[in-house]
Coordinates of C-alpha atoms in Angstrom, one line a residue:
Chain A
E1266 CA -0.8 -19.2 18.4
A1267 CA -3.3 -16.9 19.7
G1268 CA -5.0 -14.8 18.0
V1269 CA -5.6 -10.7 18.5
A1270 CA -7.5 -9.7 21.9
Q1271 CA -9.5 -7.2 22.4
S1272 CA -11.2 -5.9 25.1
P1273 CA -13.8 -5.3 26.6
R1274 CA -15.9 -6.9 24.3
Y1275 CA -19.1 -4.4 24.6
K1276 CA -18.6 -0.9 25.8
I1277 CA -22.5 1.3 27.2
I1278 CA -21.4 5.2 27.0
E1279 CA -23.5 8.9 26.9
K1280 CA -22.8 11.0 24.3
R1281 CA -19.6 14.0 24.7
Q1282 CA -18.1 10.8 27.6
S1283 CA -14.8 9.3 26.9
V1284 CA -13.9 5.9 25.8
A1285 CA -10.7 3.9 25.2
F1286 CA -9.9 0.4 23.6
W1287 CA -7.1 -1.4 23.5
C1288 CA -5.5 -3.8 21.6
N1289 CA -3.2 -7.4 22.2
P1290 CA -1.7 -8.3 18.6
I1291 CA -0.3 -11.6 17.6
S1292 CA 3.3 -11.6 18.9
G1293 CA 5.8 -10.4 16.9
H1294 CA 3.7 -9.4 14.8
A1295 CA 5.2 -4.8 13.1
T1296 CA 2.2 -4.3 11.5
L1297 CA -0.8 -3.2 13.3
Y1298 CA -4.4 -1.5 12.3
W1299 CA -7.4 0.1 14.2
Y1300 CA -10.5 0.2 11.9
Q1301 CA -14.3 1.1 12.3
Q1302 CA -17.4 -0.7 11.7
I1303 CA -20.5 1.0 10.8
L1304 CA -23.1 -1.4 11.3
G1305 CA -24.1 -2.7 7.6
Q1306 CA -20.7 -1.5 6.2
G1307 CA -17.7 -3.1 6.0
P1308 CA -14.9 -2.0 7.8
K1309 CA -12.3 1.5 7.3
L1310 CA -9.5 1.6 8.4
L1311 CA -9.3 4.7 11.0
I1312 CA -4.6 4.2 11.6
Q1313 CA -1.8 2.0 11.0
F1314 CA 0.9 0.8 12.6
Q1315 CA 4.2 0.3 11.9
N1316 CA 6.4 -1.2 15.3
N1317 CA 4.9 2.3 16.9
G1318 CA 4.8 4.4 14.6
V1319 CA 1.8 5.6 12.8
V1320 CA 1.7 4.5 8.8
D1321 CA -0.9 6.3 8.5
D1322 CA -3.6 7.9 10.1
S1323 CA -5.6 9.8 7.4
Q1324 CA -9.2 8.7 8.2
L1325 CA -9.0 9.3 12.1
P1326 CA -11.3 11.7 13.5
K1327 CA -8.1 13.8 15.1
D1328 CA -9.7 16.5 17.2
R1329 CA -11.2 13.1 19.6
F1330 CA -10.0 10.2 18.2
S1331 CA -6.3 9.1 18.7
A1332 CA -4.4 6.4 19.8
E1333 CA -1.0 5.2 20.6
R1334 CA 1.2 1.6 20.3
L1335 CA 3.7 1.6 23.6
K1336 CA 7.2 0.4 23.3
G1337 CA 6.0 -1.6 19.6
V1338 CA 3.3 -4.0 21.1
D1339 CA 0.3 -2.9 22.9
S1340 CA -2.1 0.0 21.0
T1341 CA -5.0 1.5 22.7
L1342 CA -7.1 3.1 20.7
K1343 CA -9.6 6.9 22.7
I1344 CA -12.2 8.7 21.5
Q1345 CA -12.5 11.2 23.4
P1346 CA -16.2 12.6 23.5
A1347 CA -17.9 10.5 22.2
K1348 CA -20.3 11.2 19.7
L1349 CA -24.0 9.3 18.9
E1350 CA -22.1 8.8 15.2
D1351 CA -19.0 7.3 16.7
S1352 CA -21.7 4.1 17.4
A1353 CA -19.8 1.1 15.4
V1354 CA -17.9 -2.2 16.2
Y1355 CA -13.6 -0.9 16.7
L1356 CA -11.2 -4.3 14.8
C1357 CA -7.6 -4.2 16.0
A1358 CA -6.2 -5.9 13.5
S1359 CA -2.4 -6.9 12.4
S1360 CA 0.1 -8.6 10.1
S1361 CA 3.4 -9.7 9.6
R1362 CA 5.5 -9.1 6.4
K1363 CA 3.4 -12.3 4.6
N1364 CA 0.6 -9.7 4.4
E1365 CA -2.5 -11.1 5.0
Q1366 CA -4.5 -9.4 8.5
F1367 CA -5.5 -11.1 11.0
F1368 CA -9.0 -9.9 13.2
G1369 CA -9.5 -9.5 16.5
P1370 CA -13.3 -10.2 17.2
G1371 CA -13.6 -6.4 17.9
T1372 CA -15.1 -3.8 20.7
R1373 CA -19.0 -3.1 20.2
L1374 CA -19.6 0.4 21.0
T1375 CA -22.7 2.2 21.7
V1376 CA -23.3 5.8 21.7
L1377 CA -26.1 6.8 23.6
Chain B
D895 CA -13.2 3.5 -2.2
A896 CA -13.7 -0.2 -2.6
K897 CA -12.4 -0.9 -6.7
T898 CA -14.4 -3.6 -6.6
T899 CA -17.9 -4.2 -7.4
Q900 CA -20.0 -7.8 -6.1
P901 CA -23.3 -9.3 -6.2
P902 CA -24.9 -7.9 -2.5
S903 CA -26.4 -11.3 -2.3
M904 CA -26.4 -14.5 -2.3
D905 CA -28.1 -18.0 -1.7
C906 CA -26.2 -21.5 -2.4
A907 CA -27.7 -25.3 -1.7
E908 CA -25.8 -26.6 1.1
G909 CA -23.3 -28.9 -0.2
R910 CA -22.6 -27.4 -3.8
A911 CA -20.0 -25.1 -4.8
A912 CA -20.7 -21.0 -4.7
N913 CA -19.5 -19.1 -6.6
L914 CA -18.6 -15.6 -5.3
P915 CA -18.0 -13.2 -9.1
C916 CA -16.3 -9.0 -8.6
N917 CA -15.7 -7.0 -10.8
H918 CA -12.4 -5.1 -10.7
S919 CA -12.0 -3.3 -13.5
T920 CA -9.5 -0.6 -12.7
I921 CA -7.2 -3.5 -11.0
S922 CA -3.2 -2.1 -12.0
G923 CA -0.2 -4.6 -12.2
N924 CA 0.9 -4.4 -9.5
E925 CA -2.7 -5.7 -7.0
Y926 CA -3.6 -8.6 -5.7
V927 CA -7.1 -9.4 -5.8
Y928 CA -7.7 -10.5 -1.7
W929 CA -10.7 -12.0 -0.4
Y930 CA -11.5 -11.8 3.4
R931 CA -14.6 -13.2 5.0
Q932 CA -16.7 -12.0 8.0
I933 CA -18.9 -14.4 10.1
H934 CA -21.7 -12.5 12.4
S935 CA -20.3 -11.1 15.6
Q936 CA -16.7 -12.1 14.1
G937 CA -13.4 -10.0 12.9
P938 CA -12.4 -10.9 9.3
Q939 CA -10.7 -13.8 8.3
Y940 CA -8.6 -14.3 4.7
I941 CA -9.6 -16.3 2.8
I942 CA -6.8 -16.0 0.2
H943 CA -4.7 -14.1 -2.5
G944 CA -3.4 -14.2 -5.7
L945 CA -2.3 -12.1 -8.5
K946 CA -3.5 -13.3 -11.9
N947 CA -3.1 -17.6 -12.0
N948 CA -5.1 -19.1 -9.8
E949 CA -5.1 -20.3 -6.2
T950 CA -6.0 -22.7 -4.3
N951 CA -5.4 -23.3 -0.6
E952 CA -7.6 -25.6 2.2
M953 CA -10.5 -23.3 2.0
A954 CA -10.7 -22.1 -0.9
S955 CA -10.1 -21.7 -4.6
L956 CA -9.6 -17.7 -6.9
I957 CA -9.3 -17.7 -10.0
I958 CA -8.8 -14.4 -12.1
T959 CA -9.8 -13.8 -15.8
E960 CA -6.4 -13.7 -18.2
D961 CA -7.3 -9.8 -17.6
R962 CA -7.4 -9.9 -14.4
K963 CA -10.5 -7.7 -14.6
S964 CA -12.9 -10.2 -12.5
S965 CA -12.4 -13.3 -10.4
T966 CA -14.3 -15.9 -9.0
L967 CA -14.5 -16.8 -5.7
I968 CA -15.2 -20.5 -5.3
L969 CA -15.1 -23.0 -2.3
P970 CA -16.0 -26.2 -3.2
H971 CA -18.8 -27.6 -0.8
A972 CA -20.1 -24.5 0.9
T973 CA -21.3 -26.2 4.9
L974 CA -23.9 -23.8 6.1
R975 CA -20.7 -22.9 8.5
D976 CA -19.6 -20.6 5.5
T977 CA -23.5 -18.3 5.9
A978 CA -21.3 -14.8 5.6
V979 CA -20.1 -12.1 4.5
Y980 CA -17.4 -12.6 1.1
Y981 CA -15.6 -8.9 0.6
C982 CA -13.6 -9.1 -2.1
I983 CA -9.7 -6.4 -2.5
V984 CA -7.7 -5.4 -4.2
R985 CA -4.7 -4.0 -2.7
P986 CA -0.5 -3.6 -4.3
L987 CA 1.9 -5.0 -2.4
G988 CA 5.0 -2.7 -1.6
S989 CA 8.0 -3.9 -0.2
S990 CA 7.0 -2.0 2.8
N991 CA 4.4 -5.0 3.6
T992 CA 1.5 -2.4 4.7
G993 CA -1.0 -2.8 2.4
K994 CA -4.8 -1.6 3.8
L995 CA -7.7 -3.2 3.2
I996 CA -10.1 -1.2 1.5
F997 CA -13.4 -2.9 2.6
G998 CA -16.2 -2.3 0.4
Q999 CA -20.1 -4.0 1.3
G1000 CA -19.6 -7.2 0.4
T1001 CA -21.8 -10.3 -0.8
T1002 CA -23.9 -12.2 1.9
L1003 CA -24.0 -15.6 1.0
Q1004 CA -26.3 -17.7 2.4
V1005 CA -25.7 -20.6 2.8
K1006 CA -29.5 -23.4 2.3
P1007 CA -30.1 -26.3 4.4

């Protein structure tokens, strides 16, 4: 069974630029999550989708972050404009009805 | 905020059992205890979860105290590949099956040869 795929694996941008991350969840998983992990901390949930609807985006900085999950499969997370404090690893995870979350390898973002 | 407390770091000799403690004194009756680990430069990986009974799978054992206020993850024969950050998480399981994970700082386990 293929795991959660994410791209790119690494991204370096300058502040005020925009960036987008892509996630392909495990086939058949209805729930998709985006987490932000700052160095030395545990992951923090940014947004959670159930199929193509948003379940929880309470921690998403909506003035600069946006996410979508068209057709209830792939998802894109965008930051525009990026700030220095957005430097982190962005993790995508998916789950089925069994509740266990499967994580992708993450995208490491560096904002200069 | 995370509802669990874990020691920041632990060491374990290769081949010995690693016992990772977790305090969750405010756990509610409908909340499960989950353990995930994160090996360097990888995403977190599910290990095991339980409600009140002890659980065992191919990776580890989970021992939950009778009052459910604490638990211990046991890796029976630690290897160098078990070096990782281990997260103890409490989360509810509802009919929607969409409970989010709230990660704390975790315990960094260093397995030494």
